[in-house]
CSV table of C-alpha atoms in Angstrom, one decimal:
chain,number,residue,atom,x,y,z
A,16,MET,CA,0.0,0.0,0.0
A,17,ALA,CA,2.9,2.5,0.9
A,18,ASP,CA,4.5,1.7,-2.4
A,19,GLU,CA,1.3,2.4,-4.3
A,20,GLN,CA,0.8,5.6,-2.4
A,21,ASP,CA,4.5,6.7,-3.3
A,22,ARG,CA,4.0,5.9,-6.9
A,23,ARG,CA,0.7,7.9,-7.0
A,24,THR,CA,2.4,10.8,-5.1
A,25,LYS,CA,5.3,10.7,-7.8
A,26,PHE,CA,2.8,10.6,-10.7
A,27,TRP,CA,0.7,13.6,-9.3
A,28,ARG,CA,3.8,15.8,-8.6
A,29,LEU,CA,5.3,14.9,-12.2
A,30,GLU,CA,2.0,15.7,-13.7
A,31,TYR,CA,1.8,19.0,-11.8
A,32,ARG,CA,5.2,20.0,-13.4
A,33,LEU,CA,4.5,18.7,-16.9
A,34,ARG,CA,1.3,20.6,-17.0
A,35,GLY,CA,3.2,23.7,-16.0
A,36,MET,CA,5.8,23.1,-18.7
A,37,MET,CA,3.3,22.7,-21.5
A,38,LEU,CA,1.1,25.6,-20.7
A,39,GLY,CA,4.2,27.7,-19.8
A,40,LEU,CA,5.7,27.3,-23.2
A,41,ALA,CA,2.4,28.1,-24.9
A,42,LEU,CA,2.0,31.3,-22.8
A,43,GLY,CA,5.6,32.3,-23.6
A,44,ASP,CA,5.1,31.7,-27.3
A,45,THR,CA,2.0,33.8,-27.3
A,46,VAL,CA,3.3,36.7,-25.0
A,47,GLY,CA,6.6,36.8,-27.1
A,48,ALA,CA,4.7,37.1,-30.2
A,49,ALA,CA,2.9,40.1,-28.7
A,50,ARG,CA,6.3,41.6,-27.8
A,51,GLY,CA,5.3,41.4,-24.1
A,52,GLU,CA,1.9,43.1,-24.5
A,53,PRO,CA,-0.8,40.5,-25.1
A,54,PRO,CA,-4.3,41.8,-25.5
A,55,ALA,CA,-6.0,42.7,-22.0
A,56,ASN,CA,-9.3,40.8,-23.0
A,57,GLY,CA,-10.4,38.0,-25.2
A,58,PRO,CA,-8.7,34.7,-26.3
A,59,LEU,CA,-4.9,34.6,-26.5
A,60,ARG,CA,-3.7,33.1,-29.8
A,61,ALA,CA,-1.5,30.2,-30.0
A,62,GLY,CA,1.7,30.4,-32.0
A,63,VAL,CA,3.3,28.0,-34.5
A,64,SER,CA,5.8,26.7,-31.9
A,65,THR,CA,2.9,25.7,-29.7
A,66,GLN,CA,0.9,24.0,-32.6
A,67,LEU,CA,4.0,22.0,-33.3
A,68,ALA,CA,4.7,21.2,-29.6
A,69,CYS,CA,1.2,19.7,-29.5
A,70,PHE,CA,1.9,17.4,-32.4
A,71,THR,CA,5.4,16.4,-30.8
A,72,ALA,CA,3.6,15.3,-27.7
A,73,GLU,CA,0.9,13.3,-29.6
A,74,GLY,CA,3.7,11.8,-31.7
A,75,VAL,CA,5.5,10.6,-28.6
A,76,ILE,CA,2.2,9.1,-27.1
A,77,ARG,CA,1.7,7.2,-30.6
A,78,ALA,CA,5.2,6.0,-30.5
A,79,MET,CA,4.8,4.5,-27.0
A,80,MET,CA,1.5,3.0,-28.2
A,81,ARG,CA,3.0,1.4,-31.1
A,82,MET,CA,5.9,-0.2,-29.0
A,83,ALA,CA,3.3,-1.5,-26.6
A,84,HIS,CA,1.2,-3.1,-29.2
A,85,LYS,CA,3.7,-4.1,-31.9
A,86,GLY,CA,7.0,-4.4,-29.7
A,87,ILE,CA,9.0,-2.5,-32.5
A,88,CYS,CA,9.1,1.2,-33.2
A,89,HIS,CA,11.3,4.0,-34.5
A,90,PRO,CA,10.1,7.0,-32.6
A,91,PRO,CA,11.5,9.7,-34.8
A,92,SER,CA,9.4,8.3,-37.8
A,93,VAL,CA,6.3,8.4,-35.7
A,94,VAL,CA,7.1,12.1,-34.7
A,95,LEU,CA,7.7,12.9,-38.3
A,96,HIS,CA,4.2,11.5,-39.1
A,97,ALA,CA,2.8,13.8,-36.6
A,98,TYR,CA,4.5,16.8,-38.2
A,99,CYS,CA,3.1,15.7,-41.5
A,100,ARG,CA,-0.4,15.6,-40.0
A,101,TRP,CA,0.2,19.3,-39.0
A,102,ALA,CA,1.3,20.1,-42.3
A,103,ALA,CA,-1.7,18.7,-43.9
A,104,LEU,CA,-3.9,20.5,-41.7
A,105,GLN,CA,-2.1,23.7,-42.5
A,106,GLY,CA,-2.7,22.9,-46.3
A,107,ILE,CA,1.2,22.3,-46.9
A,108,GLU,CA,1.8,19.7,-49.7
A,109,THR,CA,-1.5,18.1,-48.7
A,110,GLU,CA,-1.6,15.7,-51.7
A,111,ARG,CA,1.9,14.6,-51.3
A,112,MET,CA,1.2,13.9,-47.7
A,113,ARG,CA,-1.9,11.9,-48.4
A,114,ARG,CA,0.1,9.9,-51.0
A,115,ARG,CA,2.7,9.2,-48.3
A,116,TRP,CA,0.5,8.4,-45.5
A,117,ALA,CA,-3.2,7.8,-46.2
A,118,SER,CA,-2.5,4.7,-48.2
A,119,VAL,CA,-1.1,3.0,-45.0
A,120,THR,CA,-4.4,3.2,-43.2
A,121,GLU,CA,-8.0,2.4,-44.0
A,122,ALA,CA,-9.2,5.1,-41.6
A,123,GLU,CA,-9.5,8.8,-42.6
A,124,TRP,CA,-6.3,10.6,-42.5
A,125,PRO,CA,-5.2,12.7,-40.7
A,126,ASP,CA,-6.2,10.6,-38.0
A,127,GLY,CA,-6.3,10.9,-34.0
A,128,TRP,CA,-8.3,13.5,-32.0
A,129,LEU,CA,-5.7,16.1,-32.3
A,130,ALA,CA,-6.5,16.4,-36.1
A,131,GLY,CA,-9.9,17.7,-35.1
A,132,VAL,CA,-8.9,20.8,-33.2
A,133,PRO,CA,-9.6,23.8,-35.5
A,134,VAL,CA,-6.9,26.1,-34.2
A,135,LEU,CA,-4.3,23.6,-35.3
A,136,ALA,CA,-5.5,24.1,-38.8
A,137,GLU,CA,-4.9,27.8,-38.9
A,138,ARG,CA,-1.6,29.5,-39.8
A,139,ARG,CA,0.0,31.0,-36.9
A,140,GLY,CA,3.4,32.1,-38.1
A,141,SER,CA,6.1,30.4,-40.2
A,142,ALA,CA,8.4,27.5,-39.5
A,143,PRO,CA,10.4,27.7,-42.7
A,144,ALA,CA,12.9,24.9,-42.1
A,145,THR,CA,10.2,22.6,-40.8
A,146,VAL,CA,8.0,23.3,-43.8
A,147,ALA,CA,10.9,23.0,-46.2
A,148,ALA,CA,11.8,19.6,-44.9
A,149,LEU,CA,8.2,18.3,-44.7
A,150,SER,CA,7.7,19.5,-48.3
A,151,ARG,CA,10.4,16.9,-49.5
A,152,ILE,CA,8.5,14.0,-48.0
A,153,GLY,CA,8.3,11.1,-50.6
A,154,GLU,CA,7.0,7.7,-50.7
A,155,GLY,CA,9.4,6.4,-48.1
A,156,PHE,CA,11.4,7.5,-45.0
A,157,GLU,CA,14.3,9.7,-46.1
A,158,GLN,CA,16.6,12.4,-45.0
A,159,THR,CA,14.9,15.8,-45.6
A,160,ALA,CA,16.7,18.0,-43.2
A,161,THR,CA,17.8,21.5,-44.2
A,162,ARG,CA,20.9,23.2,-43.0
A,163,SER,CA,19.0,25.4,-40.5
A,164,ARG,CA,19.6,26.0,-36.8
A,165,GLY,CA,16.4,27.7,-36.4
A,166,CYS,CA,14.5,27.9,-33.1
A,167,HIS,CA,11.6,25.6,-34.0
A,168,ALA,CA,13.9,22.5,-33.8
A,169,LEU,CA,14.1,23.2,-30.0
A,170,THR,CA,10.8,24.8,-29.2
A,171,ARG,CA,8.6,22.2,-30.7
A,172,ALA,CA,10.7,19.4,-29.0
A,173,LEU,CA,9.9,20.5,-25.4
A,174,PRO,CA,7.3,18.0,-24.4
A,175,ILE,CA,9.8,15.1,-25.1
A,176,ALA,CA,11.3,16.0,-21.8
A,177,ALA,CA,8.6,14.1,-20.1
A,178,ILE,CA,9.7,10.7,-21.1
A,179,GLY,CA,13.0,10.4,-19.1
A,180,SER,CA,16.6,10.2,-19.7
A,181,GLU,CA,16.2,8.9,-23.2
A,182,GLY,CA,14.1,11.8,-24.1
A,183,ALA,CA,17.1,13.9,-24.8
A,184,ALA,CA,18.5,11.7,-27.5
A,185,LEU,CA,15.0,11.4,-29.0
A,186,ALA,CA,14.7,15.2,-29.0
A,187,GLY,CA,18.0,15.4,-30.9
A,188,GLU,CA,16.9,13.0,-33.3
A,189,THR,CA,13.5,14.8,-34.0
A,190,ALA,CA,15.6,18.1,-34.4
A,191,ALA,CA,17.6,16.4,-37.0
A,192,LEU,CA,14.6,15.5,-39.0
A,193,THR,CA,14.4,19.0,-40.3
A,194,HIS,CA,17.3,21.1,-39.0
A,195,GLY,CA,20.7,19.9,-40.1
A,196,ASP,CA,22.9,22.3,-38.3
A,197,PRO,CA,24.7,20.5,-35.3
A,198,ALA,CA,24.2,23.5,-33.1
A,199,ALA,CA,20.3,23.2,-33.4
A,200,ARG,CA,20.5,19.6,-32.4
A,201,SER,CA,22.7,20.2,-29.4
A,202,ALA,CA,20.9,23.1,-28.0
A,203,THR,CA,17.6,20.8,-28.4
A,204,VAL,CA,19.3,17.9,-26.5
A,205,LYS,CA,20.5,20.3,-23.8
A,206,VAL,CA,17.1,22.1,-23.2
A,207,THR,CA,15.2,18.8,-23.0
A,208,ALA,CA,17.6,17.3,-20.5
A,209,LEU,CA,17.4,20.4,-18.5
A,210,LEU,CA,13.6,20.4,-18.6
A,211,HIS,CA,13.5,16.8,-17.5
A,212,HIS,CA,15.7,17.7,-14.6
A,213,CYS,CA,13.5,20.4,-13.6
A,214,MET,CA,10.4,18.2,-13.6
A,215,THR,CA,12.1,15.4,-11.5
A,216,ASP,CA,14.6,17.3,-9.2
A,217,SER,CA,13.6,17.1,-5.6
A,218,LEU,CA,10.0,16.2,-6.2
A,219,GLU,CA,9.5,15.9,-2.6
A,220,GLU,CA,10.0,19.6,-2.1
A,221,THR,CA,7.1,22.0,-1.6
A,222,HIS,CA,6.7,24.8,-4.2
A,223,LEU,CA,4.9,27.2,-1.7
A,224,SER,CA,7.8,28.2,0.6
A,225,ASP,CA,10.1,29.6,-1.9
A,226,GLY,CA,10.2,33.1,-1.2
A,227,ALA,CA,13.6,34.1,-2.6
A,228,GLY,CA,13.6,32.3,-5.9
A,229,GLN,CA,16.2,29.7,-4.6
A,230,LEU,CA,14.0,26.8,-5.9
A,231,VAL,CA,14.6,27.9,-9.6
A,232,LYS,CA,18.2,28.9,-9.2
A,233,GLY,CA,19.2,25.7,-7.4
A,234,THR,CA,17.3,23.4,-9.7
A,235,LEU,CA,18.6,25.0,-12.9
A,236,ARG,CA,22.2,25.1,-11.4
A,237,ARG,CA,21.9,21.3,-10.6
A,238,GLY,CA,20.4,20.7,-14.0
A,239,ILE,CA,23.3,22.3,-15.8
A,240,ALA,CA,25.8,20.5,-13.8
A,241,THR,CA,24.2,17.2,-15.0
A,242,LEU,CA,24.3,18.1,-18.8
A,243,PRO,CA,27.6,16.8,-19.7
A,244,THR,CA,26.2,13.1,-18.8
A,245,ALA,CA,22.6,13.8,-19.7
A,246,GLY,CA,23.2,15.2,-23.1
A,247,ARG,CA,24.5,14.2,-26.5
A,248,GLY,CA,25.8,15.9,-29.5
A,249,GLY,CA,27.5,18.9,-27.8
A,250,VAL,CA,29.1,21.8,-29.7
A,251,GLY,CA,32.3,23.2,-28.3
A,252,ASP,CA,32.3,24.3,-24.5
A,253,GLU,CA,28.4,24.6,-24.6
A,254,ASP,CA,28.1,23.2,-21.1
A,255,GLY,CA,30.5,25.9,-19.8
A,256,HIS,CA,28.6,28.6,-21.7
A,257,LEU,CA,25.3,27.5,-20.0
A,258,MET,CA,26.8,28.0,-16.7
A,259,GLY,CA,28.2,31.3,-17.7
A,260,VAL,CA,24.8,32.4,-18.8
A,261,PHE,CA,23.3,31.3,-15.5
A,262,GLN,CA,26.0,33.3,-13.6
A,263,CYS,CA,25.2,36.2,-15.7
A,264,ALA,CA,21.4,36.1,-14.6
A,265,VAL,CA,22.4,35.9,-11.0
A,266,ASP,CA,25.0,38.6,-11.1
A,267,GLN,CA,23.2,40.9,-13.7
A,268,PRO,CA,19.6,40.0,-13.8
A,269,ALA,CA,17.0,41.4,-16.2
A,270,GLU,CA,19.4,43.5,-18.3
A,271,PRO,CA,17.7,44.1,-21.7
A,272,GLY,CA,21.1,44.7,-23.4
A,273,LEU,CA,22.7,41.5,-22.0
A,274,LEU,CA,19.6,39.4,-23.2
A,275,GLY,CA,19.9,40.8,-26.7
A,276,ARG,CA,23.6,39.7,-26.7
A,277,LEU,CA,23.0,36.3,-25.4
A,278,ALA,CA,20.0,35.7,-27.8
A,279,PRO,CA,20.7,37.8,-30.8
A,280,ASP,CA,18.6,35.9,-33.3
A,281,ALA,CA,16.0,33.2,-34.1
A,282,THR,CA,18.2,30.1,-33.6
A,283,ALA,CA,18.0,27.2,-31.2
A,284,PRO,CA,21.0,28.3,-29.2
A,285,SER,CA,19.7,31.7,-28.8
A,286,ALA,CA,16.3,30.3,-27.6
A,287,LEU,CA,18.2,28.2,-25.1
A,288,TYR,CA,20.6,30.9,-23.8
A,289,GLY,CA,18.0,33.7,-23.5
A,290,GLY,CA,15.3,31.5,-22.1
A,291,LEU,CA,17.7,30.4,-19.4
A,292,TYR,CA,18.8,33.9,-18.6
A,293,ALA,CA,15.3,35.2,-18.4
A,294,ALA,CA,14.1,32.3,-16.0
A,295,VAL,CA,17.1,32.8,-13.7
A,296,SER,CA,16.5,36.6,-13.6
A,297,PHE,CA,12.8,36.2,-12.5
A,298,PRO,CA,12.9,33.1,-10.2
A,299,GLN,CA,10.0,33.7,-7.9
A,300,ARG,CA,6.7,32.1,-8.3
A,301,THR,CA,5.0,35.5,-8.5
A,302,ASP,CA,7.4,36.7,-11.4
A,303,PHE,CA,6.1,34.3,-14.1
A,304,ALA,CA,4.3,37.0,-16.2
A,305,ALA,CA,7.1,39.6,-15.7
A,306,ALA,CA,9.7,36.9,-16.9
A,307,LEU,CA,7.6,36.4,-20.1
A,308,GLN,CA,7.3,40.2,-20.6
A,309,PHE,CA,11.1,40.4,-20.2
A,310,ALA,CA,12.0,37.6,-22.3
A,311,ALA,CA,9.7,38.9,-25.1
A,312,GLY,CA,12.1,41.9,-25.5
A,313,ALA,CA,14.7,39.7,-27.1
A,314,PRO,CA,15.2,40.1,-30.9
A,315,ASP,CA,13.2,36.8,-31.3
A,316,GLY,CA,10.9,37.1,-28.3
A,317,ASP,CA,8.7,34.2,-29.4
A,318,SER,CA,11.3,31.6,-28.9
A,319,VAL,CA,13.0,33.0,-25.8
A,320,ALA,CA,9.7,33.5,-24.0
A,321,CYS,CA,8.7,30.0,-24.9
A,322,VAL,CA,11.8,28.5,-23.4
A,323,THR,CA,11.5,30.9,-20.3
A,324,GLY,CA,7.8,29.8,-19.8
A,325,ALA,CA,8.7,26.2,-20.1
A,326,LEU,CA,11.5,26.2,-17.6
A,327,LEU,CA,9.6,28.2,-14.9
A,328,GLY,CA,6.4,26.2,-15.5
A,329,ALA,CA,8.4,22.8,-15.1
A,330,VAL,CA,10.1,24.1,-11.8
A,331,HIS,CA,7.1,25.9,-10.2
A,332,GLY,CA,4.3,23.7,-11.6
A,333,VAL,CA,1.1,24.5,-13.1
A,334,GLU,CA,-0.4,26.5,-10.1
A,335,ALA,CA,2.2,29.3,-10.5
A,336,LEU,CA,0.9,30.2,-14.0
A,337,PRO,CA,-1.3,33.3,-14.0
A,338,VAL,CA,-5.0,32.1,-14.3
A,339,GLY,CA,-5.8,35.3,-16.3
A,340,LEU,CA,-3.5,34.1,-18.9
A,341,VAL,CA,-4.0,30.4,-18.9
A,342,SER,CA,-7.9,30.6,-19.0
A,343,ARG,CA,-7.8,32.7,-22.0
A,344,HIS,CA,-5.4,30.7,-24.1
A,345,GLU,CA,-7.1,29.0,-26.9
A,346,LEU,CA,-5.3,25.8,-26.5
A,347,SER,CA,-5.1,25.4,-22.8
A,348,TRP,CA,-7.3,22.5,-22.7
A,349,VAL,CA,-5.5,20.8,-25.7
A,350,LEU,CA,-2.3,21.2,-23.9
A,351,ASP,CA,-3.4,20.1,-20.4
A,352,THR,CA,-5.1,17.1,-22.0
A,353,LEU,CA,-1.9,16.1,-23.9
A,354,ALA,CA,0.3,16.6,-20.8
A,355,ARG,CA,-2.1,14.3,-18.8
A,356,ASP,CA,-2.3,11.9,-21.6
A,357,LEU,CA,1.4,11.6,-22.0
A,358,LEU,CA,1.9,10.7,-18.4
A,359,LEU,CA,-1.0,8.1,-18.5
A,360,GLU,CA,0.8,6.5,-21.4
A,361,LEU,CA,4.0,6.4,-19.5
A,362,PHE,CA,2.4,5.2,-16.1
A,363,GLU,CA,-0.7,3.4,-16.8
A,364,SER,CA,-0.9,2.3,-20.5
A,365,PRO,CA,-4.7,2.9,-20.9
A,366,SER,CA,-4.9,0.8,-24.0
A,367,GLY,CA,-2.8,-2.1,-22.5
A,368,GLY,CA,-0.4,-3.9,-24.8
A,369,GLU,CA,0.2,-6.9,-27.0
A,370,TYR,CA,-0.2,-9.2,-24.2
A,371,VAL,CA,-2.1,-7.2,-21.5
A,372,ALA,CA,-5.7,-5.9,-21.7
A,373,GLY,CA,-6.3,-2.2,-21.4
A,374,TRP,CA,-9.0,-0.2,-19.6
A,375,ASP,CA,-9.8,2.5,-22.0
A,376,PRO,CA,-11.4,1.2,-25.2
A,377,HIS,CA,-11.2,4.5,-26.9
A,378,TRP,CA,-7.5,5.1,-26.4
A,379,ARG,CA,-6.3,3.5,-29.6
A,380,SER,CA,-8.5,5.6,-31.8
A,381,ARG,CA,-7.4,8.8,-30.0
A,382,TYR,CA,-3.8,7.7,-30.4
A,383,PRO,CA,-3.4,5.3,-33.2
A,384,GLY,CA,0.0,3.7,-32.8
A,385,TRP,CA,1.8,4.6,-36.2
């Protein structure tokens, strides 16, 4: 009984942080796109990074589903299929996508519940390297990556942090599907490993007594220290640079000029460095909105604020997010559902497996395992 209670407590605390991370990245994407000044009333619009992150989370669930029922899976291919569903909904190379994927299934394609969300079919910004790579999809799985080091390789991969230590490697592989620059892959691996640490570090600690922001600083300092063994595909002295960015935020917090120098463009490394600097500059629970507003002032505020929101949401948990923003975001329910379902698939396997009966008869239609 005690072991079961411990397992449930761990599940709840991890869910609390994963929901915070998923909703945090979306709020950052939105506030960043608005240059720190989202509308005071009405719905808050999702950005393209948030759309792609939704399909990443769904792709990971479907990969785990396939492994459970087939015993064999190449997860990057399943995530690539998820991005193709996004592209088809967006009207990008729709016929090419249908020729590649619809012939594999007798069901309607794009399939799965996520394909029925209207907001995900609306254009919400550009993801040029992702679109260019997906536009090359042919009749089989092939290397389609461009030479880009753009930020979407990183921002769309953030949900992969939920799945454990192997998530960093998978994040790097999914980045490489579309972005061929080693720096994009390396930054994606690092941020995924760091986020996983944020969601699992000291799960027994309470979040309510952190008056000086030491929870954020301590968690991120420990997380950066683990990166040489947690991540792969490093470029140069990246781990040392991350610790340098961390120290800059401790010594010189919230300086717009310094943020601009650390995150000068719309690349994956800039998103990582700028997001880390902003998160450490505003470490208290009550600082979440101010952190996003500051991060939005970076040259590419969308990606920097996206990473800032993900880091702070992963450390503080969902309850730290401003209700006035979360309740107005048009994809809040979708993101919250994906976060919960991702952990359900990890811990509970609602559809069962090849030799084990499931308890949710609708799970396989929600998340077809291919």
